[in-house]
mmCIF file of C-alpha atoms and ligand atoms in Angstrom:
data_model
loop_
_atom_site.group_PDB
_atom_site.id
_atom_site.type_symbol
_atom_site.label_atom_id
_atom_site.label_comp_id
_atom_site.label_asym_id
_atom_site.label_seq_id
_atom_site.Cartn_x
_atom_site.Cartn_y
_atom_site.Cartn_z
ATOM 1 C CA UNK A 1 16.012 -26.390 31.055
ATOM 2 C CA UNK A 2 19.163 -27.967 30.739
ATOM 3 C CA UNK A 3 21.020 -26.332 33.300
ATOM 4 C CA UNK A 4 19.782 -27.183 36.872
ATOM 5 C CA UNK A 5 21.840 -26.284 40.313
ATOM 6 C CA UNK A 6 23.624 -28.424 42.164
ATOM 7 C CA UNK A 7 22.692 -29.296 45.077
ATOM 8 C CA UNK A 8 24.421 -27.284 47.553
ATOM 9 C CA UNK A 9 25.580 -28.979 50.654
ATOM 10 C CA UNK A 10 26.878 -31.772 48.812
ATOM 11 C CA UNK A 11 29.180 -34.330 51.125
ATOM 12 C CA UNK A 12 30.338 -36.776 49.307
ATOM 13 C CA UNK A 13 31.860 -38.616 51.756
ATOM 14 C CA UNK A 14 28.969 -38.833 54.759
ATOM 15 C CA UNK A 15 26.850 -40.134 51.547
ATOM 16 C CA UNK A 16 29.327 -43.312 51.264
ATOM 17 C CA UNK A 17 29.620 -43.524 55.024
ATOM 18 C CA UNK A 18 25.658 -43.851 55.311
ATOM 19 C CA UNK A 19 26.380 -46.894 51.976
ATOM 20 C CA UNK A 20 28.949 -47.883 53.846
ATOM 21 C CA UNK A 21 29.219 -47.711 57.962
ATOM 22 C CA UNK A 22 32.207 -47.074 58.677
ATOM 23 C CA UNK A 23 32.803 -50.859 61.146
ATOM 24 C CA UNK A 24 30.087 -52.824 59.921
ATOM 25 C CA UNK A 25 31.055 -56.644 59.614
ATOM 26 C CA UNK A 26 32.222 -57.630 57.349
ATOM 27 C CA UNK A 27 33.619 -54.648 55.648
ATOM 28 C CA UNK A 28 31.704 -54.155 51.862
ATOM 29 C CA UNK A 29 34.279 -51.118 50.634
ATOM 30 C CA UNK A 30 37.096 -50.101 53.152
ATOM 31 C CA UNK A 31 37.718 -46.508 53.800
ATOM 32 C CA UNK A 32 40.270 -46.304 51.227
ATOM 33 C CA UNK A 33 38.364 -48.211 48.421
ATOM 34 C CA UNK A 34 36.488 -45.013 50.007
ATOM 35 C CA UNK A 35 39.193 -41.701 48.966
ATOM 36 C CA UNK A 36 40.006 -44.338 46.112
ATOM 37 C CA UNK A 37 35.987 -43.331 45.462
ATOM 38 C CA UNK A 38 36.006 -39.764 46.105
ATOM 39 C CA UNK A 39 38.819 -39.629 44.259
ATOM 40 C CA UNK A 40 37.620 -40.908 40.913
ATOM 41 C CA UNK A 41 34.338 -38.364 41.875
ATOM 42 C CA UNK A 42 37.024 -35.338 41.177
ATOM 43 C CA UNK A 43 37.934 -36.924 38.029
ATOM 44 C CA UNK A 44 34.176 -36.438 37.124
ATOM 45 C CA UNK A 45 33.880 -33.560 37.250
ATOM 46 C CA UNK A 46 37.174 -32.738 35.580
ATOM 47 C CA UNK A 47 35.486 -34.765 32.899
ATOM 48 C CA UNK A 48 32.818 -32.746 33.145
ATOM 49 C CA UNK A 49 30.276 -36.046 32.790
ATOM 50 C CA UNK A 50 31.314 -37.907 30.125
ATOM 51 C CA UNK A 51 32.159 -41.090 29.187
ATOM 52 C CA UNK A 52 35.309 -42.167 28.707
ATOM 53 C CA UNK A 53 36.941 -45.621 29.914
ATOM 54 C CA UNK A 54 39.285 -44.108 32.997
ATOM 55 C CA UNK A 55 36.025 -43.585 34.435
ATOM 56 C CA UNK A 56 34.434 -46.562 34.278
ATOM 57 C CA UNK A 57 37.242 -48.143 37.432
ATOM 58 C CA UNK A 58 38.938 -49.964 35.436
ATOM 59 C CA UNK A 59 41.384 -52.569 37.211
ATOM 60 C CA UNK A 60 38.750 -52.090 40.432
ATOM 61 C CA UNK A 61 38.168 -54.681 42.875
ATOM 62 C CA UNK A 62 34.947 -56.401 41.803
ATOM 63 C CA UNK A 63 32.471 -56.486 44.756
ATOM 64 C CA UNK A 64 34.116 -52.779 45.261
ATOM 65 C CA UNK A 65 31.908 -52.677 42.167
ATOM 66 C CA UNK A 66 29.145 -54.749 42.612
ATOM 67 C CA UNK A 67 28.428 -52.868 46.362
ATOM 68 C CA UNK A 68 28.928 -49.317 44.764
ATOM 69 C CA UNK A 69 26.232 -50.487 41.860
ATOM 70 C CA UNK A 70 24.257 -51.668 43.729
ATOM 71 C CA UNK A 71 24.409 -48.688 46.899
ATOM 72 C CA UNK A 72 21.738 -46.787 44.991
ATOM 73 C CA UNK A 73 18.756 -48.857 46.229
ATOM 74 C CA UNK A 74 19.504 -47.452 49.440
ATOM 75 C CA UNK A 75 18.494 -43.891 47.738
ATOM 76 C CA UNK A 76 15.048 -45.215 46.299
ATOM 77 C CA UNK A 77 12.078 -44.175 49.114
ATOM 78 C CA UNK A 78 11.953 -45.307 52.411
ATOM 79 C CA UNK A 79 15.997 -46.798 52.447
ATOM 80 C CA UNK A 80 19.172 -45.548 53.857
ATOM 81 C CA UNK A 81 19.688 -42.211 50.859
ATOM 82 C CA UNK A 82 16.129 -41.659 50.900
ATOM 83 C CA UNK A 83 16.811 -37.649 51.563
ATOM 84 C CA UNK A 84 19.374 -37.455 49.181
ATOM 85 C CA UNK A 85 16.567 -38.855 46.817
ATOM 86 C CA UNK A 86 13.930 -36.541 48.243
ATOM 87 C CA UNK A 87 16.835 -33.422 47.827
ATOM 88 C CA UNK A 88 17.551 -34.703 44.395
ATOM 89 C CA UNK A 89 13.891 -33.593 43.591
ATOM 90 C CA UNK A 90 13.955 -30.625 44.688
ATOM 91 C CA UNK A 91 15.564 -29.231 42.268
ATOM 92 C CA UNK A 92 13.872 -28.946 39.232
ATOM 93 C CA UNK A 93 10.677 -27.941 38.902
ATOM 94 C CA UNK A 94 9.957 -30.106 35.509
ATOM 95 C CA UNK A 95 12.520 -32.364 34.234
ATOM 96 C CA UNK A 96 15.383 -30.308 32.881
ATOM 97 C CA UNK A 97 15.501 -32.606 29.643
ATOM 98 C CA UNK A 98 12.314 -31.913 28.041
ATOM 99 C CA UNK A 99 10.774 -28.779 29.498
ATOM 100 C CA UNK A 100 7.763 -29.755 30.052
ATOM 101 C CA UNK A 101 7.222 -33.878 32.008
ATOM 102 C CA UNK A 102 6.526 -33.344 35.951
ATOM 103 C CA UNK A 103 9.920 -34.638 38.070
ATOM 104 C CA UNK A 104 9.330 -38.605 38.788
ATOM 105 C CA UNK A 105 13.071 -39.980 38.826
ATOM 106 C CA UNK A 106 16.108 -39.672 38.671
ATOM 107 C CA UNK A 107 18.708 -40.612 35.973
ATOM 108 C CA UNK A 108 22.019 -41.206 35.792
ATOM 109 C CA UNK A 109 23.960 -39.035 33.396
ATOM 110 C CA UNK A 110 26.555 -41.705 33.273
ATOM 111 C CA UNK A 111 24.368 -45.457 32.661
ATOM 112 C CA UNK A 112 24.634 -46.980 36.501
ATOM 113 C CA UNK A 113 25.435 -50.519 34.876
ATOM 114 C CA UNK A 114 28.931 -48.588 32.694
ATOM 115 C CA UNK A 115 29.841 -46.315 35.042
ATOM 116 C CA UNK A 116 29.192 -48.183 38.475
ATOM 117 C CA UNK A 117 31.159 -45.247 40.756
ATOM 118 C CA UNK A 118 29.295 -43.061 40.545
ATOM 119 C CA UNK A 119 25.841 -45.240 40.894
ATOM 120 C CA UNK A 120 24.637 -42.368 44.050
ATOM 121 C CA UNK A 121 27.319 -38.871 43.193
ATOM 122 C CA UNK A 122 24.425 -36.509 43.091
ATOM 123 C CA UNK A 123 25.819 -34.612 40.159
ATOM 124 C CA UNK A 124 25.529 -38.421 38.223
ATOM 125 C CA UNK A 125 21.940 -38.690 39.331
ATOM 126 C CA UNK A 126 19.210 -35.849 37.850
ATOM 127 C CA UNK A 127 15.817 -35.717 38.775
ATOM 128 C CA UNK A 128 14.045 -36.191 35.195
ATOM 129 C CA UNK A 129 10.894 -37.540 34.094
ATOM 130 C CA UNK A 130 9.504 -40.819 32.726
ATOM 131 C CA UNK A 131 9.365 -40.818 28.765
ATOM 132 C CA UNK A 132 12.562 -38.975 28.969
ATOM 133 C CA UNK A 133 15.007 -41.116 31.172
ATOM 134 C CA UNK A 134 13.169 -44.228 29.518
ATOM 135 C CA UNK A 135 13.731 -43.136 26.421
ATOM 136 C CA UNK A 136 17.647 -42.122 26.513
ATOM 137 C CA UNK A 137 19.999 -44.685 25.556
ATOM 138 C CA UNK A 138 21.146 -47.588 27.412
ATOM 139 C CA UNK A 139 24.530 -47.110 26.214
ATOM 140 C CA UNK A 140 27.054 -44.865 26.624
ATOM 141 C CA UNK A 141 27.882 -43.414 22.881
ATOM 142 C CA UNK A 142 31.314 -43.489 21.880
ATOM 143 C CA UNK A 143 30.635 -40.728 19.926
ATOM 144 C CA UNK A 144 31.618 -37.540 21.623
ATOM 145 C CA UNK A 145 28.522 -36.087 19.079
ATOM 146 C CA UNK A 146 26.226 -38.583 20.901
ATOM 147 C CA UNK A 147 27.020 -37.160 24.291
ATOM 148 C CA UNK A 148 24.189 -35.399 27.107
ATOM 149 C CA UNK A 149 24.472 -32.238 28.119
ATOM 150 C CA UNK A 150 25.763 -31.976 32.086
ATOM 151 C CA UNK A 151 22.765 -30.256 32.943
ATOM 152 C CA UNK A 152 24.556 -29.416 35.641
ATOM 153 C CA UNK A 153 28.437 -28.891 34.687
ATOM 154 C CA UNK A 154 28.090 -27.368 31.611
ATOM 155 C CA UNK A 155 26.567 -23.447 31.594
ATOM 156 C CA UNK A 156 24.754 -23.399 28.272
ATOM 157 C CA UNK A 157 22.930 -20.222 29.242
ATOM 158 C CA UNK A 158 25.010 -17.792 27.692
ATOM 159 C CA UNK A 159 23.923 -19.108 24.746
ATOM 160 C CA UNK A 160 20.289 -18.890 23.014
ATOM 161 C CA UNK A 161 19.684 -21.743 20.731
ATOM 162 C CA UNK A 162 16.828 -23.016 20.555
ATOM 163 C CA UNK A 163 14.723 -21.880 18.033
ATOM 164 C CA UNK A 164 10.808 -23.645 16.853
ATOM 165 C CA UNK A 165 10.491 -21.926 12.966
ATOM 166 C CA UNK A 166 6.331 -21.981 12.798
ATOM 167 C CA UNK A 167 4.008 -21.989 9.871
ATOM 168 C CA UNK A 168 1.258 -22.523 8.513
ATOM 169 C CA UNK A 169 -0.261 -25.356 6.397
ATOM 170 C CA UNK A 170 -1.630 -23.818 3.134
ATOM 171 C CA UNK A 171 -3.904 -27.099 2.476
ATOM 172 C CA UNK A 172 -5.150 -27.541 6.277
ATOM 173 C CA UNK A 173 -5.180 -24.629 7.636
ATOM 174 C CA UNK A 174 -3.122 -26.184 10.962
ATOM 175 C CA UNK A 175 -0.153 -25.294 12.180
ATOM 176 C CA UNK A 176 3.450 -26.195 11.804
ATOM 177 C CA UNK A 177 6.165 -25.934 14.174
ATOM 178 C CA UNK A 178 9.671 -27.209 13.904
ATOM 179 C CA UNK A 179 12.443 -27.143 16.434
ATOM 180 C CA UNK A 180 15.973 -26.936 15.085
ATOM 181 C CA UNK A 181 18.828 -25.536 17.928
ATOM 182 C CA UNK A 182 21.289 -23.080 16.322
ATOM 183 C CA UNK A 183 24.733 -22.524 16.655
ATOM 184 C CA UNK A 184 25.203 -19.060 18.354
ATOM 185 C CA UNK A 185 28.788 -16.910 18.842
ATOM 186 C CA UNK A 186 30.807 -18.721 20.058
ATOM 187 C CA UNK A 187 29.409 -22.349 20.721
ATOM 188 C CA UNK A 188 31.642 -25.019 20.353
ATOM 189 C CA UNK A 189 30.863 -27.854 17.062
ATOM 190 C CA UNK A 190 31.040 -30.196 19.989
ATOM 191 C CA UNK A 191 28.481 -28.575 22.264
ATOM 192 C CA UNK A 192 26.702 -27.622 18.979
ATOM 193 C CA UNK A 193 26.586 -31.344 18.033
ATOM 194 C CA UNK A 194 25.403 -32.502 21.144
ATOM 195 C CA UNK A 195 22.957 -30.020 21.844
ATOM 196 C CA UNK A 196 20.812 -30.769 17.736
ATOM 197 C CA UNK A 197 21.503 -34.570 19.349
ATOM 198 C CA UNK A 198 19.890 -33.507 21.997
ATOM 199 C CA UNK A 199 16.677 -32.525 20.645
ATOM 200 C CA UNK A 200 16.853 -36.726 18.778
ATOM 201 C CA UNK A 201 17.820 -38.531 21.978
ATOM 202 C CA UNK A 202 14.434 -36.927 23.793
ATOM 203 C CA UNK A 203 12.357 -37.844 20.688
ATOM 204 C CA UNK A 204 11.751 -33.280 21.520
ATOM 205 C CA UNK A 205 11.278 -32.668 17.383
ATOM 206 C CA UNK A 206 8.034 -35.477 18.527
ATOM 207 C CA UNK A 207 7.193 -35.065 21.493
ATOM 208 C CA UNK A 208 6.892 -31.155 21.340
ATOM 209 C CA UNK A 209 3.950 -31.194 19.442
ATOM 210 C CA UNK A 210 1.875 -32.297 21.805
ATOM 211 C CA UNK A 211 2.722 -29.437 24.459
ATOM 212 C CA UNK A 212 2.845 -27.031 21.617
ATOM 213 C CA UNK A 213 -1.128 -27.317 21.268
ATOM 214 C CA UNK A 214 -1.513 -27.483 24.817
ATOM 215 C CA UNK A 215 -0.010 -25.252 26.118
ATOM 216 C CA UNK A 216 -1.867 -22.651 22.865
ATOM 217 C CA UNK A 217 -4.966 -23.697 24.073
ATOM 218 C CA UNK A 218 -4.184 -22.206 26.927
ATOM 219 C CA UNK A 219 -3.551 -19.327 25.275
ATOM 220 C CA UNK A 220 -6.662 -18.671 23.112
ATOM 221 C CA UNK A 221 -8.395 -16.162 25.336
ATOM 222 C CA UNK A 222 -5.456 -13.490 25.480
ATOM 223 C CA UNK A 223 -4.166 -14.714 21.472
ATOM 224 C CA UNK A 224 -8.004 -14.628 19.511
ATOM 225 C CA UNK A 225 -9.611 -10.807 21.742
ATOM 226 C CA UNK A 226 -5.898 -9.252 21.130
ATOM 227 C CA UNK A 227 -5.944 -9.413 16.959
ATOM 228 C CA UNK A 228 -9.965 -8.100 17.141
ATOM 229 C CA UNK A 229 -8.876 -5.524 19.408
ATOM 230 C CA UNK A 230 -6.178 -4.815 17.932
ATOM 231 C CA UNK A 231 -5.789 -6.689 14.341
ATOM 232 C CA UNK A 232 -2.284 -7.558 13.366
ATOM 233 C CA UNK A 233 -0.430 -5.413 15.020
ATOM 234 C CA UNK A 234 -1.678 -5.764 18.341
ATOM 235 C CA UNK A 235 -1.262 -9.547 17.996
ATOM 236 C CA UNK A 236 2.066 -9.350 17.565
ATOM 237 C CA UNK A 237 3.041 -6.806 21.050
ATOM 238 C CA UNK A 238 1.700 -9.914 22.956
ATOM 239 C CA UNK A 239 3.453 -12.063 21.140
ATOM 240 C CA UNK A 240 6.312 -9.846 22.082
ATOM 241 C CA UNK A 241 5.493 -9.437 25.214
ATOM 242 C CA UNK A 242 5.277 -13.624 26.033
ATOM 243 C CA UNK A 243 8.659 -14.063 24.606
ATOM 244 C CA UNK A 244 10.362 -10.570 26.492
ATOM 245 C CA UNK A 245 8.309 -11.760 29.314
ATOM 246 C CA UNK A 246 9.614 -16.667 29.156
ATOM 247 C CA UNK A 247 13.147 -14.529 28.348
ATOM 248 C CA UNK A 248 13.269 -13.249 32.258
ATOM 249 C CA UNK A 249 11.356 -16.338 33.158
ATOM 250 C CA UNK A 250 12.039 -19.052 31.734
ATOM 251 C CA UNK A 251 14.975 -19.433 30.190
ATOM 252 C CA UNK A 252 15.800 -17.716 26.361
ATOM 253 C CA UNK A 253 16.025 -21.607 25.398
ATOM 254 C CA UNK A 254 13.058 -22.684 27.013
ATOM 255 C CA UNK A 255 10.824 -24.794 24.286
ATOM 256 C CA UNK A 256 7.710 -22.074 25.406
ATOM 257 C CA UNK A 257 10.481 -19.277 24.796
ATOM 258 C CA UNK A 258 11.061 -19.962 20.754
ATOM 259 C CA UNK A 259 8.119 -21.259 20.151
ATOM 260 C CA UNK A 260 5.658 -17.693 20.674
ATOM 261 C CA UNK A 261 8.839 -16.266 19.010
ATOM 262 C CA UNK A 262 8.417 -17.812 16.438
ATOM 263 C CA UNK A 263 4.722 -17.161 15.958
ATOM 264 C CA UNK A 264 6.331 -13.214 16.710
ATOM 265 C CA UNK A 265 7.791 -13.628 13.096
ATOM 266 C CA UNK A 266 5.440 -15.534 11.427
ATOM 267 C CA UNK A 267 2.871 -13.203 10.416
ATOM 268 C CA UNK A 268 0.447 -15.797 8.638
ATOM 269 C CA UNK A 269 0.343 -16.999 11.842
ATOM 270 C CA UNK A 270 -0.695 -13.332 14.008
ATOM 271 C CA UNK A 271 -2.578 -11.577 10.185
ATOM 272 C CA UNK A 272 -5.043 -14.175 11.308
ATOM 273 C CA UNK A 273 -4.115 -17.832 10.579
ATOM 274 C CA UNK A 274 -4.306 -18.297 14.616
ATOM 275 C CA UNK A 275 -7.982 -18.936 14.252
ATOM 276 C CA UNK A 276 -7.189 -22.140 12.284
ATOM 277 C CA UNK A 277 -4.384 -22.945 13.993
ATOM 278 C CA UNK A 278 -5.290 -22.828 17.069
ATOM 279 C CA UNK A 279 -8.891 -25.234 15.664
ATOM 280 C CA UNK A 280 -11.190 -21.539 15.937
ATOM 281 C CA UNK A 281 -13.748 -20.990 13.622
ATOM 282 C CA UNK A 282 -12.136 -19.427 10.494
ATOM 283 C CA UNK A 283 -13.498 -15.461 10.171
ATOM 284 C CA UNK A 284 -14.613 -16.003 7.044
ATOM 285 C CA UNK A 285 -15.621 -19.193 7.109
ATOM 286 C CA UNK A 286 -18.540 -20.055 6.610
ATOM 287 C CA UNK A 287 -20.502 -20.525 10.184
ATOM 288 C CA UNK A 288 -23.251 -23.146 9.082
HETATM 289 ZN ZN1 ZN B 1 11.629 -34.738 30.640
#
């Protein structure tokens, strides 16, 4: 999650030509206007897709704004730009915003209603899950600390920032996991604030809980058997091994990597608390 590789062949002019064929009568968008839109695309990249008045198309002809805004309808299945939709959906196996949802929709990084001229710009379209898309704010925030981290244009892979602190509830024996972002070395205050806000905007503090339970449910056997065969050290070793594997396969900032790392740093869990945490019978509990 967090980053996606952009489309390899991005022929923006071609997309505009498909949407607004040359010589069409009546002409919706002139060739000169397409040039202007392409220039604004360059501005978008320069600004890393962050909200700014310059990108709103202020001063552009109203008919142009409406035509490009409406061109997104052509990206739907069965319409002229459906190939673009399919190619974008292929970029991600799972939603890059949450890291667990199935890719179902395309999100406009800069909301289409407010930034009409980026309606079909591939860099402004992120394949994501329905819950993330619906949960996202409708109006771009003027507060820079609340602006979205761009999955294509801002590479955050050099940082190691996602954490999941794990604990066992003293009363219920249940597992408590709290996700957070740490400001790793070299990370700007701006990026730190926006990564923190990402967890809030997409309600990940709440939504991760269910995923944690599902994920750990699937690991019940290796967790319990590691402990039974080799005790707390054996389970700790299993958890450390999972962390190393997940870092390699999913990256350091994947929610599963953070979770397993949190559990590997929680003695209460690997010294036996995993039983109640996973809803198993406590080893010395009454089995009647
Ligand atoms: Zn999602």
